[in-house]
PDB file of C-alpha atoms and ligand atoms in Angstrom:
ATOM      1  CA  UNK A1445      97.003 121.707 197.455  1.00  0.00           C
ATOM      2  CA  UNK A1446      93.279 121.393 197.542  1.00  0.00           C
ATOM      3  CA  UNK A1447      91.548 118.759 199.635  1.00  0.00           C
ATOM      4  CA  UNK A1448      90.631 115.638 197.695  1.00  0.00           C
ATOM      5  CA  UNK A1449      87.227 114.042 198.046  1.00  0.00           C
ATOM      6  CA  UNK A1450      86.754 110.460 199.276  1.00  0.00           C
ATOM      7  CA  UNK A1451      86.582 108.997 195.765  1.00  0.00           C
ATOM      8  CA  UNK A1452      89.887 110.568 194.722  1.00  0.00           C
ATOM      9  CA  UNK A1453      91.568 109.630 198.000  1.00  0.00           C
ATOM     10  CA  UNK A1454      90.406 106.042 197.493  1.00  0.00           C
ATOM     11  CA  UNK A1455      92.030 105.916 194.052  1.00  0.00           C
ATOM     12  CA  UNK A1456      95.358 107.295 195.298  1.00  0.00           C
ATOM     13  CA  UNK A1457      95.546 105.616 198.704  1.00  0.00           C
ATOM     14  CA  UNK A1458      93.863 102.252 198.125  1.00  0.00           C
ATOM     15  CA  UNK A1459      93.375 101.291 194.486  1.00  0.00           C
ATOM     16  CA  UNK A1460      96.691 102.321 192.939  1.00  0.00           C
ATOM     17  CA  UNK A1461      98.872 100.747 195.674  1.00  0.00           C
ATOM     18  CA  UNK A1462      97.082  97.434 194.946  1.00  0.00           C
ATOM     19  CA  UNK A1463      98.866  97.290 191.596  1.00  0.00           C
ATOM     20  CA  UNK A1464     101.592  99.982 191.419  1.00  0.00           C
ATOM     21  CA  UNK A1465     104.497  99.412 191.388  1.00  0.00           C
ATOM     22  CA  UNK A1466     104.485  95.935 189.899  1.00  0.00           C
ATOM     23  CA  UNK A1467     106.095  93.978 187.079  1.00  0.00           C
ATOM     24  CA  UNK A1468     105.188  91.101 184.807  1.00  0.00           C
ATOM     25  CA  UNK A1469     105.328  87.948 186.910  1.00  0.00           C
ATOM     26  CA  UNK A1470     103.991  89.637 190.088  1.00  0.00           C
ATOM     27  CA  UNK A1471     100.555  88.706 191.387  1.00  0.00           C
ATOM     28  CA  UNK A1472      99.837  92.466 191.517  1.00  0.00           C
ATOM     29  CA  UNK A1473     100.575  92.884 187.826  1.00  0.00           C
ATOM     30  CA  UNK A1474      98.081  90.131 186.965  1.00  0.00           C
ATOM     31  CA  UNK A1475      95.320  92.438 188.257  1.00  0.00           C
ATOM     32  CA  UNK A1476      96.296  94.864 185.480  1.00  0.00           C
ATOM     33  CA  UNK A1477      96.728  92.254 182.771  1.00  0.00           C
ATOM     34  CA  UNK A1478      96.614  88.498 183.361  1.00  0.00           C
ATOM     35  CA  UNK A1479      97.370  87.536 179.756  1.00  0.00           C
ATOM     36  CA  UNK A1480     100.346  89.665 178.739  1.00  0.00           C
ATOM     37  CA  UNK A1481     103.708  87.926 178.326  1.00  0.00           C
ATOM     38  CA  UNK A1482     107.002  89.020 176.726  1.00  0.00           C
ATOM     39  CA  UNK A1483     106.558  89.222 172.989  1.00  0.00           C
ATOM     40  CA  UNK A1484     102.794  89.686 173.279  1.00  0.00           C
ATOM     41  CA  UNK A1485     102.978  92.693 170.996  1.00  0.00           C
ATOM     42  CA  UNK A1486     100.587  94.974 172.798  1.00  0.00           C
ATOM     43  CA  UNK A1487     100.792  97.450 175.634  1.00  0.00           C
ATOM     44  CA  UNK A1488      99.230  96.821 179.026  1.00  0.00           C
ATOM     45  CA  UNK A1489      98.617 100.511 179.775  1.00  0.00           C
ATOM     46  CA  UNK A1490      94.830 100.218 179.390  1.00  0.00           C
ATOM     47  CA  UNK A1491      94.675  97.668 182.181  1.00  0.00           C
ATOM     48  CA  UNK A1492      95.416 100.254 184.863  1.00  0.00           C
ATOM     49  CA  UNK A1493      92.491 102.661 184.242  1.00  0.00           C
ATOM     50  CA  UNK A1494      90.305  99.563 183.789  1.00  0.00           C
ATOM     51  CA  UNK A1495      91.361  98.283 187.206  1.00  0.00           C
ATOM     52  CA  UNK A1496      90.667 101.698 188.764  1.00  0.00           C
ATOM     53  CA  UNK A1497      87.222 101.801 187.158  1.00  0.00           C
ATOM     54  CA  UNK A1498      86.422  98.258 188.283  1.00  0.00           C
ATOM     55  CA  UNK A1499      87.402  99.084 191.858  1.00  0.00           C
ATOM     56  CA  UNK A1500      85.286 102.264 191.825  1.00  0.00           C
ATOM     57  CA  UNK A1501      82.326 100.148 190.740  1.00  0.00           C
ATOM     58  CA  UNK A1502      80.529 100.330 187.425  1.00  0.00           C
ATOM     59  CA  UNK A1503      76.963  99.603 186.423  1.00  0.00           C
ATOM     60  CA  UNK A1504      76.136  96.953 183.815  1.00  0.00           C
ATOM     61  CA  UNK A1505      75.370  99.731 181.362  1.00  0.00           C
ATOM     62  CA  UNK A1506      78.780 101.363 181.861  1.00  0.00           C
ATOM     63  CA  UNK A1507      80.461  97.959 181.610  1.00  0.00           C
ATOM     64  CA  UNK A1508      78.730  97.413 178.262  1.00  0.00           C
ATOM     65  CA  UNK A1509      80.018 100.800 177.107  1.00  0.00           C
ATOM     66  CA  UNK A1510      83.593  99.558 177.546  1.00  0.00           C
ATOM     67  CA  UNK A1511      84.880 101.427 180.602  1.00  0.00           C
ATOM     68  CA  UNK A1512      86.584  98.310 182.006  1.00  0.00           C
ATOM     69  CA  UNK A1513      87.603  96.715 178.714  1.00  0.00           C
ATOM     70  CA  UNK A1514      91.220  98.006 178.771  1.00  0.00           C
ATOM     71  CA  UNK A1515      90.857  99.524 175.287  1.00  0.00           C
ATOM     72  CA  UNK A1516      92.488 102.906 174.741  1.00  0.00           C
ATOM     73  CA  UNK A1517      90.050 104.682 172.404  1.00  0.00           C
ATOM     74  CA  UNK A1518      87.190 102.831 174.094  1.00  0.00           C
ATOM     75  CA  UNK A1519      88.100 104.469 177.407  1.00  0.00           C
ATOM     76  CA  UNK A1520      87.587 107.854 175.789  1.00  0.00           C
ATOM     77  CA  UNK A1521      84.381 106.694 174.113  1.00  0.00           C
ATOM     78  CA  UNK A1522      83.072 105.374 177.437  1.00  0.00           C
ATOM     79  CA  UNK A1523      83.867 108.721 179.101  1.00  0.00           C
ATOM     80  CA  UNK A1524      82.042 110.611 176.342  1.00  0.00           C
ATOM     81  CA  UNK A1525      78.976 108.393 176.622  1.00  0.00           C
ATOM     82  CA  UNK A1526      78.602 109.441 180.267  1.00  0.00           C
ATOM     83  CA  UNK A1527      79.519 113.109 179.749  1.00  0.00           C
ATOM     84  CA  UNK A1528      82.676 112.659 181.784  1.00  0.00           C
ATOM     85  CA  UNK A1529      85.172 113.441 179.007  1.00  0.00           C
ATOM     86  CA  UNK A1530      87.206 116.636 179.319  1.00  0.00           C
ATOM     87  CA  UNK A1531      88.851 117.487 176.031  1.00  0.00           C
ATOM     88  CA  UNK A1532      92.177 119.231 176.435  1.00  0.00           C
ATOM     89  CA  UNK A1533      91.796 122.380 174.464  1.00  0.00           C
ATOM     90  CA  UNK A1534      94.585 124.922 174.344  1.00  0.00           C
ATOM     91  CA  UNK A1535      92.897 128.196 175.032  1.00  0.00           C
ATOM     92  CA  UNK A1536      96.135 129.820 175.959  1.00  0.00           C
ATOM     93  CA  UNK A1537      98.392 132.244 174.223  1.00  0.00           C
ATOM     94  CA  UNK A1538     102.076 131.595 174.456  1.00  0.00           C
ATOM     95  CA  UNK A1539     104.333 134.601 174.240  1.00  0.00           C
ATOM     96  CA  UNK A1540     107.678 133.149 173.232  1.00  0.00           C
ATOM     97  CA  UNK A1541     109.604 136.392 173.611  1.00  0.00           C
ATOM     98  CA  UNK A1542     108.472 136.799 177.192  1.00  0.00           C
ATOM     99  CA  UNK A1543     108.381 133.046 177.875  1.00  0.00           C
ATOM    100  CA  UNK A1544     104.963 133.439 179.398  1.00  0.00           C
ATOM    101  CA  UNK A1545     101.456 132.137 178.949  1.00  0.00           C
ATOM    102  CA  UNK A1546      98.209 134.007 179.243  1.00  0.00           C
ATOM    103  CA  UNK A1547      94.870 132.412 179.841  1.00  0.00           C
ATOM    104  CA  UNK A1548      93.779 129.471 181.893  1.00  0.00           C
ATOM    105  CA  UNK A1549      93.674 125.820 181.131  1.00  0.00           C
ATOM    106  CA  UNK A1550      91.500 123.165 182.623  1.00  0.00           C
ATOM    107  CA  UNK A1551      93.704 120.679 184.407  1.00  0.00           C
ATOM    108  CA  UNK A1552      93.004 117.140 185.485  1.00  0.00           C
ATOM    109  CA  UNK A1553      92.826 116.348 189.191  1.00  0.00           C
ATOM    110  CA  UNK A1554      94.429 113.491 191.113  1.00  0.00           C
ATOM    111  CA  UNK A1555      92.694 110.228 190.256  1.00  0.00           C
ATOM    112  CA  UNK A1556      91.476 111.303 186.826  1.00  0.00           C
ATOM    113  CA  UNK A1557      92.136 108.889 183.944  1.00  0.00           C
ATOM    114  CA  UNK A1558      94.201 110.667 181.302  1.00  0.00           C
ATOM    115  CA  UNK A1559      94.878 109.950 177.628  1.00  0.00           C
ATOM    116  CA  UNK A1560      97.692 110.931 175.305  1.00  0.00           C
ATOM    117  CA  UNK A1561      97.069 111.080 171.584  1.00  0.00           C
ATOM    118  CA  UNK A1562      99.315 111.262 168.566  1.00  0.00           C
ATOM    119  CA  UNK A1563      97.301 114.015 167.000  1.00  0.00           C
ATOM    120  CA  UNK A1564      98.566 117.066 165.342  1.00  0.00           C
ATOM    121  CA  UNK A1565      96.628 119.920 166.796  1.00  0.00           C
ATOM    122  CA  UNK A1566      94.104 119.956 163.938  1.00  0.00           C
ATOM    123  CA  UNK A1567      93.367 116.217 164.136  1.00  0.00           C
ATOM    124  CA  UNK A1568      93.146 116.438 167.923  1.00  0.00           C
ATOM    125  CA  UNK A1569      90.727 119.361 167.738  1.00  0.00           C
ATOM    126  CA  UNK A1570      88.294 117.656 165.397  1.00  0.00           C
ATOM    127  CA  UNK A1571      88.619 113.950 166.140  1.00  0.00           C
ATOM    128  CA  UNK A1572      89.152 113.800 169.889  1.00  0.00           C
ATOM    129  CA  UNK A1573      85.793 115.345 170.697  1.00  0.00           C
ATOM    130  CA  UNK A1574      83.637 112.648 169.118  1.00  0.00           C
ATOM    131  CA  UNK A1575      83.235 108.891 169.437  1.00  0.00           C
ATOM    132  CA  UNK A1576      86.011 106.981 167.678  1.00  0.00           C
ATOM    133  CA  UNK A1577      83.471 105.505 165.279  1.00  0.00           C
ATOM    134  CA  UNK A1578      82.639 109.030 164.090  1.00  0.00           C
ATOM    135  CA  UNK A1579      86.088 110.395 163.314  1.00  0.00           C
ATOM    136  CA  UNK A1580      86.586 112.030 159.955  1.00  0.00           C
ATOM    137  CA  UNK A1581      89.799 112.534 158.041  1.00  0.00           C
ATOM    138  CA  UNK A1582      93.115 111.967 159.728  1.00  0.00           C
ATOM    139  CA  UNK A1583      92.535 110.322 163.122  1.00  0.00           C
ATOM    140  CA  UNK A1584      94.367 111.204 166.289  1.00  0.00           C
ATOM    141  CA  UNK A1585      95.329 107.833 167.658  1.00  0.00           C
ATOM    142  CA  UNK A1586      95.147 107.290 171.388  1.00  0.00           C
ATOM    143  CA  UNK A1587      98.696 106.307 172.293  1.00  0.00           C
ATOM    144  CA  UNK A1588      98.653 105.923 176.035  1.00  0.00           C
ATOM    145  CA  UNK A1589      96.334 106.007 179.041  1.00  0.00           C
ATOM    146  CA  UNK A1590      97.094 106.290 182.748  1.00  0.00           C
ATOM    147  CA  UNK A1591      96.115 107.873 186.047  1.00  0.00           C
ATOM    148  CA  UNK A1592      96.902 111.408 187.231  1.00  0.00           C
ATOM    149  CA  UNK A1593      98.658 111.742 190.593  1.00  0.00           C
ATOM    150  CA  UNK A1594      99.283 115.478 190.358  1.00  0.00           C
ATOM    151  CA  UNK A1595      99.005 117.991 187.536  1.00  0.00           C
ATOM    152  CA  UNK A1596     100.350 121.214 188.960  1.00  0.00           C
ATOM    153  CA  UNK A1597     102.922 123.427 187.311  1.00  0.00           C
ATOM    154  CA  UNK A1598     104.890 121.727 184.561  1.00  0.00           C
ATOM    155  CA  UNK A1599     106.180 118.657 186.424  1.00  0.00           C
ATOM    156  CA  UNK A1600     103.326 116.190 186.709  1.00  0.00           C
ATOM    157  CA  UNK A1601     103.143 112.804 188.354  1.00  0.00           C
ATOM    158  CA  UNK A1602     101.201 109.898 186.906  1.00  0.00           C
ATOM    159  CA  UNK A1603     100.666 106.187 187.529  1.00  0.00           C
ATOM    160  CA  UNK A1604     101.157 104.116 184.395  1.00  0.00           C
ATOM    161  CA  UNK A1605     101.124 100.532 183.237  1.00  0.00           C
ATOM    162  CA  UNK A1606     102.669  99.531 179.929  1.00  0.00           C
ATOM    163  CA  UNK A1607     106.054 100.736 181.090  1.00  0.00           C
ATOM    164  CA  UNK A1608     109.076  98.810 179.917  1.00  0.00           C
ATOM    165  CA  UNK A1609     111.230  96.919 182.372  1.00  0.00           C
ATOM    166  CA  UNK A1610     113.858  95.347 180.142  1.00  0.00           C
ATOM    167  CA  UNK A1611     111.803  93.065 177.908  1.00  0.00           C
ATOM    168  CA  UNK A1612     108.828  92.840 180.268  1.00  0.00           C
ATOM    169  CA  UNK A1613     106.126  95.338 181.147  1.00  0.00           C
ATOM    170  CA  UNK A1614     105.536  96.946 184.502  1.00  0.00           C
ATOM    171  CA  UNK A1615     103.437  99.560 186.241  1.00  0.00           C
ATOM    172  CA  UNK A1616     105.035 102.455 188.056  1.00  0.00           C
ATOM    173  CA  UNK A1617     104.740 106.065 189.128  1.00  0.00           C
ATOM    174  CA  UNK A1618     106.210 108.415 186.519  1.00  0.00           C
ATOM    175  CA  UNK A1619     107.328 112.033 186.335  1.00  0.00           C
ATOM    176  CA  UNK A1620     106.166 113.812 183.212  1.00  0.00           C
ATOM    177  CA  UNK A1621     106.845 117.276 181.908  1.00  0.00           C
ATOM    178  CA  UNK A1622     103.884 119.226 180.624  1.00  0.00           C
ATOM    179  CA  UNK A1623     104.437 122.031 178.144  1.00  0.00           C
ATOM    180  CA  UNK A1624     101.514 124.450 178.484  1.00  0.00           C
ATOM    181  CA  UNK A1625     102.576 126.234 175.319  1.00  0.00           C
ATOM    182  CA  UNK A1626     102.222 123.207 173.063  1.00  0.00           C
ATOM    183  CA  UNK A1627      99.931 120.937 175.092  1.00  0.00           C
ATOM    184  CA  UNK A1628     102.448 118.101 174.943  1.00  0.00           C
ATOM    185  CA  UNK A1629     103.204 115.811 177.856  1.00  0.00           C
ATOM    186  CA  UNK A1630     106.377 113.711 177.805  1.00  0.00           C
ATOM    187  CA  UNK A1631     105.576 110.160 176.831  1.00  0.00           C
ATOM    188  CA  UNK A1632     106.864 107.021 178.408  1.00  0.00           C
ATOM    189  CA  UNK A1633     110.253 107.316 179.966  1.00  0.00           C
ATOM    190  CA  UNK A1634     111.195 103.679 179.710  1.00  0.00           C
ATOM    191  CA  UNK A1635     114.884 104.193 180.316  1.00  0.00           C
ATOM    192  CA  UNK A1636     115.783 103.772 176.654  1.00  0.00           C
ATOM    193  CA  UNK A1637     114.730 107.326 175.774  1.00  0.00           C
ATOM    194  CA  UNK A1638     113.869 108.451 172.330  1.00  0.00           C
ATOM    195  CA  UNK A1639     110.105 108.286 172.584  1.00  0.00           C
ATOM    196  CA  UNK A1640     108.450 111.407 171.208  1.00  0.00           C
ATOM    197  CA  UNK A1641     106.412 113.891 173.139  1.00  0.00           C
ATOM    198  CA  UNK A1642     102.698 113.195 172.945  1.00  0.00           C
ATOM    199  CA  UNK A1643      99.698 115.425 173.152  1.00  0.00           C
ATOM    200  CA  UNK A1644      97.568 115.561 176.282  1.00  0.00           C
ATOM    201  CA  UNK A1645      94.306 114.492 174.642  1.00  0.00           C
ATOM    202  CA  UNK A1646      92.100 114.876 177.697  1.00  0.00           C
ATOM    203  CA  UNK A1647      90.847 112.934 180.661  1.00  0.00           C
ATOM    204  CA  UNK A1648      87.928 111.139 182.232  1.00  0.00           C
ATOM    205  CA  UNK A1649      86.852 113.286 185.179  1.00  0.00           C
ATOM    206  CA  UNK A1650      86.163 110.654 187.830  1.00  0.00           C
ATOM    207  CA  UNK A1651      83.765 113.000 189.662  1.00  0.00           C
ATOM    208  CA  UNK A1652      81.578 113.205 186.577  1.00  0.00           C
ATOM    209  CA  UNK A1653      81.504 109.478 185.852  1.00  0.00           C
ATOM    210  CA  UNK A1654      78.700 107.498 187.563  1.00  0.00           C
ATOM    211  CA  UNK A1655      80.935 105.118 189.536  1.00  0.00           C
ATOM    212  CA  UNK A1656      78.989 103.383 192.276  1.00  0.00           C
ATOM    213  CA  UNK A1657      81.482 103.883 195.155  1.00  0.00           C
ATOM    214  CA  UNK A1658      81.793 107.196 197.009  1.00  0.00           C
ATOM    215  CA  UNK A1659      79.034 109.075 195.127  1.00  0.00           C
ATOM    216  CA  UNK A1660      80.006 112.680 194.409  1.00  0.00           C
TER     217      UNK A1660
HETATM  218 ZN1  LIG B2204      93.550 114.078 171.079  1.00  0.00          ZN
END
Protein backbone atom coordinates (compact mmCIF):
# COMPACT_ATOMS: atom_id res chain seq x y z
CA UNK A 1 0.00 0.00 0.00
CA UNK A 2 1.34 3.37 -0.91
CA UNK A 3 2.45 5.85 1.71
CA UNK A 4 -0.20 8.40 2.62
CA UNK A 5 0.64 12.07 2.92
CA UNK A 6 0.15 14.03 6.16
CA UNK A 7 -3.28 15.35 5.15
CA UNK A 8 -4.64 11.87 4.43
CA UNK A 9 -3.08 10.43 7.58
CA UNK A 10 -4.71 13.22 9.59
CA UNK A 11 -8.14 12.33 8.21
CA UNK A 12 -7.77 8.62 8.97
CA UNK A 13 -5.88 8.80 12.27
CA UNK A 14 -7.26 11.95 13.90
CA UNK A 15 -10.44 13.32 12.34
CA UNK A 16 -12.46 10.16 11.74
CA UNK A 17 -11.82 8.65 15.21
CA UNK A 18 -13.26 11.89 16.68
CA UNK A 19 -16.69 10.86 15.41
CA UNK A 20 -16.62 7.23 14.18
CA UNK A 21 -18.01 4.99 15.52
CA UNK A 22 -20.80 6.86 17.25
CA UNK A 23 -24.58 6.78 17.58
CA UNK A 24 -27.39 9.25 18.12
CA UNK A 25 -27.21 10.35 21.74
CA UNK A 26 -23.37 10.28 21.90
CA UNK A 27 -21.46 13.53 22.24
CA UNK A 28 -19.35 12.34 19.28
CA UNK A 29 -22.39 11.99 17.06
CA UNK A 30 -23.41 15.59 17.81
CA UNK A 31 -20.26 16.71 15.95
CA UNK A 32 -21.74 15.07 12.84
CA UNK A 33 -25.28 16.31 13.35
CA UNK A 34 -26.50 18.13 16.46
CA UNK A 35 -30.12 18.42 15.32
CA UNK A 36 -31.08 14.95 14.10
CA UNK A 37 -33.49 12.92 16.23
CA UNK A 38 -35.51 9.75 15.55
CA UNK A 39 -38.25 10.54 13.08
CA UNK A 40 -36.38 13.55 11.69
CA UNK A 41 -36.89 12.26 8.17
CA UNK A 42 -33.48 13.00 6.75
CA UNK A 43 -30.14 11.25 6.62
CA UNK A 44 -27.12 12.45 8.56
CA UNK A 45 -24.58 11.12 6.05
CA UNK A 46 -23.59 14.60 4.82
CA UNK A 47 -22.47 15.58 8.30
CA UNK A 48 -19.41 13.34 8.17
CA UNK A 49 -17.69 14.81 5.07
CA UNK A 50 -18.65 18.25 6.42
CA UNK A 51 -16.90 17.48 9.70
CA UNK A 52 -13.81 16.24 7.84
CA UNK A 53 -13.75 19.40 5.71
CA UNK A 54 -14.18 21.64 8.76
CA UNK A 55 -11.30 19.91 10.54
CA UNK A 56 -9.06 20.23 7.46
CA UNK A 57 -9.79 23.96 7.46
CA UNK A 58 -11.68 25.87 4.81
CA UNK A 59 -11.47 29.45 3.62
CA UNK A 60 -14.47 31.79 3.82
CA UNK A 61 -14.86 31.45 0.07
CA UNK A 62 -15.00 27.64 0.24
CA UNK A 63 -17.41 27.85 3.17
CA UNK A 64 -19.69 30.06 1.07
CA UNK A 65 -19.54 27.47 -1.71
CA UNK A 66 -21.12 24.91 0.62
CA UNK A 67 -18.29 22.49 1.42
CA UNK A 68 -19.25 22.31 5.11
CA UNK A 69 -23.01 22.63 4.71
CA UNK A 70 -23.74 18.87 4.95
CA UNK A 71 -25.70 18.93 1.67
CA UNK A 72 -25.19 15.97 -0.65
CA UNK A 73 -25.32 17.54 -4.12
CA UNK A 74 -23.73 20.68 -2.67
CA UNK A 75 -20.67 18.67 -1.67
CA UNK A 76 -20.21 17.71 -5.31
CA UNK A 77 -20.87 21.27 -6.45
CA UNK A 78 -18.32 22.59 -3.95
CA UNK A 79 -15.74 20.08 -5.22
CA UNK A 80 -16.39 21.12 -8.83
CA UNK A 81 -16.03 24.81 -8.00
CA UNK A 82 -12.48 24.14 -6.78
CA UNK A 83 -11.54 21.66 -9.52
CA UNK A 84 -11.32 18.86 -6.98
CA UNK A 85 -14.13 16.70 -8.38
CA UNK A 86 -13.17 13.36 -9.93
CA UNK A 87 -16.04 11.97 -11.95
CA UNK A 88 -16.17 8.19 -11.95
CA UNK A 89 -16.15 7.28 -15.57
CA UNK A 90 -16.13 3.66 -16.64
CA UNK A 91 -13.42 3.46 -19.22
CA UNK A 92 -13.16 -0.25 -18.85
CA UNK A 93 -14.28 -3.13 -20.95
CA UNK A 94 -15.79 -6.05 -19.14
CA UNK A 95 -15.43 -9.42 -20.78
CA UNK A 96 -18.18 -11.49 -19.21
CA UNK A 97 -17.11 -14.77 -20.79
CA UNK A 98 -13.62 -14.46 -19.37
CA UNK A 99 -14.77 -12.68 -16.20
CA UNK A 100 -12.07 -10.10 -16.71
CA UNK A 101 -11.71 -6.38 -17.13
CA UNK A 102 -9.37 -4.49 -19.40
CA UNK A 103 -8.37 -0.91 -18.94
CA UNK A 104 -7.67 1.17 -15.90
CA UNK A 105 -9.93 3.11 -13.65
CA UNK A 106 -9.13 6.07 -11.50
CA UNK A 107 -9.69 5.10 -7.89
CA UNK A 108 -10.19 7.26 -4.85
CA UNK A 109 -7.52 7.30 -2.16
CA UNK A 110 -7.91 7.02 1.61
CA UNK A 111 -9.44 10.20 2.99
CA UNK A 112 -11.24 11.20 -0.20
CA UNK A 113 -14.91 12.17 0.13
CA UNK A 114 -16.99 9.88 -2.07
CA UNK A 115 -20.52 10.13 -3.45
CA UNK A 116 -23.00 7.53 -4.63
CA UNK A 117 -25.68 8.50 -7.11
CA UNK A 118 -28.87 6.87 -8.28
CA UNK A 119 -28.09 7.51 -11.90
CA UNK A 120 -28.48 5.17 -14.73
CA UNK A 121 -25.27 5.29 -16.64
CA UNK A 122 -26.58 7.85 -19.15
CA UNK A 123 -27.87 10.25 -16.48
CA UNK A 124 -24.65 9.83 -14.51
CA UNK A 125 -22.53 10.55 -17.57
CA UNK A 126 -24.28 13.79 -18.45
CA UNK A 127 -25.52 15.19 -15.15
CA UNK A 128 -22.78 14.29 -12.68
CA UNK A 129 -20.15 16.36 -14.44
CA UNK A 130 -21.84 19.73 -14.04
CA UNK A 131 -23.17 21.84 -11.18
CA UNK A 132 -26.51 20.58 -9.89
CA UNK A 133 -28.16 23.81 -11.00
CA UNK A 134 -27.17 23.01 -14.59
CA UNK A 135 -28.47 19.46 -14.95
CA UNK A 136 -30.59 18.70 -17.97
CA UNK A 137 -33.11 15.93 -18.43
CA UNK A 138 -33.28 13.10 -15.95
CA UNK A 139 -31.10 13.93 -12.93
CA UNK A 140 -28.84 11.49 -11.16
CA UNK A 141 -29.67 12.09 -7.54
CA UNK A 142 -26.86 12.01 -5.02
CA UNK A 143 -27.93 9.28 -2.61
CA UNK A 144 -25.09 9.00 -0.16
CA UNK A 145 -21.77 10.57 0.78
CA UNK A 146 -18.95 9.27 2.97
CA UNK A 147 -15.20 8.92 3.40
CA UNK A 148 -12.92 6.39 1.70
CA UNK A 149 -10.73 4.26 3.98
CA UNK A 150 -9.43 1.96 1.25
CA UNK A 151 -10.43 1.37 -2.36
CA UNK A 152 -8.31 -1.53 -3.50
CA UNK A 153 -9.58 -4.60 -5.29
CA UNK A 154 -13.32 -5.12 -4.98
CA UNK A 155 -13.73 -5.02 -1.19
CA UNK A 156 -13.56 -1.40 -0.10
CA UNK A 157 -13.74 0.16 3.32
CA UNK A 158 -15.51 3.43 4.02
CA UNK A 159 -16.52 5.58 6.98
CA UNK A 160 -20.17 6.57 6.86
CA UNK A 161 -22.75 8.47 8.85
CA UNK A 162 -26.45 8.05 8.17
CA UNK A 163 -26.24 4.38 9.04
CA UNK A 164 -29.22 2.84 10.76
CA UNK A 165 -28.94 1.55 14.30
CA UNK A 166 -32.45 0.32 15.02
CA UNK A 167 -34.52 3.49 14.76
CA UNK A 168 -31.60 5.87 15.35
CA UNK A 169 -28.72 6.90 13.12
CA UNK A 170 -25.06 6.19 13.69
CA UNK A 171 -21.66 6.52 12.07
CA UNK A 172 -19.48 3.51 11.48
CA UNK A 173 -16.84 1.89 9.32
CA UNK A 174 -18.40 -0.16 6.52
CA UNK A 175 -17.30 -2.84 4.07
CA UNK A 176 -18.54 -2.26 0.55
CA UNK A 177 -18.24 -4.33 -2.58
CA UNK A 178 -17.25 -2.53 -5.73
CA UNK A 179 -18.15 -4.02 -9.09
CA UNK A 180 -15.65 -2.68 -11.64
CA UNK A 181 -17.77 -4.03 -14.48
CA UNK A 182 -20.84 -1.98 -13.64
CA UNK A 183 -19.40 0.83 -11.51
CA UNK A 184 -21.78 0.02 -8.67
CA UNK A 185 -20.79 0.07 -5.02
CA UNK A 186 -23.00 -1.67 -2.46
CA UNK A 187 -25.12 0.86 -0.63
CA UNK A 188 -25.79 1.03 3.05
CA UNK A 189 -25.69 -2.26 4.82
CA UNK A 190 -27.94 -1.30 7.69
CA UNK A 191 -28.61 -4.83 8.85
CA UNK A 192 -32.08 -4.92 7.32
CA UNK A 193 -30.75 -5.59 3.82
CA UNK A 194 -32.66 -4.92 0.69
CA UNK A 195 -31.11 -1.61 -0.25
CA UNK A 196 -30.14 -1.48 -3.91
CA UNK A 197 -26.67 -1.16 -5.30
CA UNK A 198 -25.74 2.42 -6.09
CA UNK A 199 -23.41 3.93 -8.60
CA UNK A 200 -20.03 5.29 -7.56
CA UNK A 201 -20.60 8.85 -8.77
CA UNK A 202 -17.14 10.17 -7.99
CA UNK A 203 -15.19 11.79 -5.21
CA UNK A 204 -13.65 14.98 -3.90
CA UNK A 205 -9.89 14.49 -4.13
CA UNK A 206 -8.72 15.99 -0.84
CA UNK A 207 -5.26 16.70 -2.30
CA UNK A 208 -6.81 18.91 -4.95
CA UNK A 209 -9.08 20.86 -2.62
CA UNK A 210 -7.56 24.01 -1.05
CA UNK A 211 -7.93 22.95 2.60
CA UNK A 212 -5.79 25.10 4.86
CA UNK A 213 -4.20 22.31 6.97
CA UNK A 214 -1.30 20.20 5.68
CA UNK A 215 -0.90 21.95 2.29
CA UNK A 216 -0.17 19.48 -0.51
ZN1 LIG B 1 -23.37 10.19 -10.78
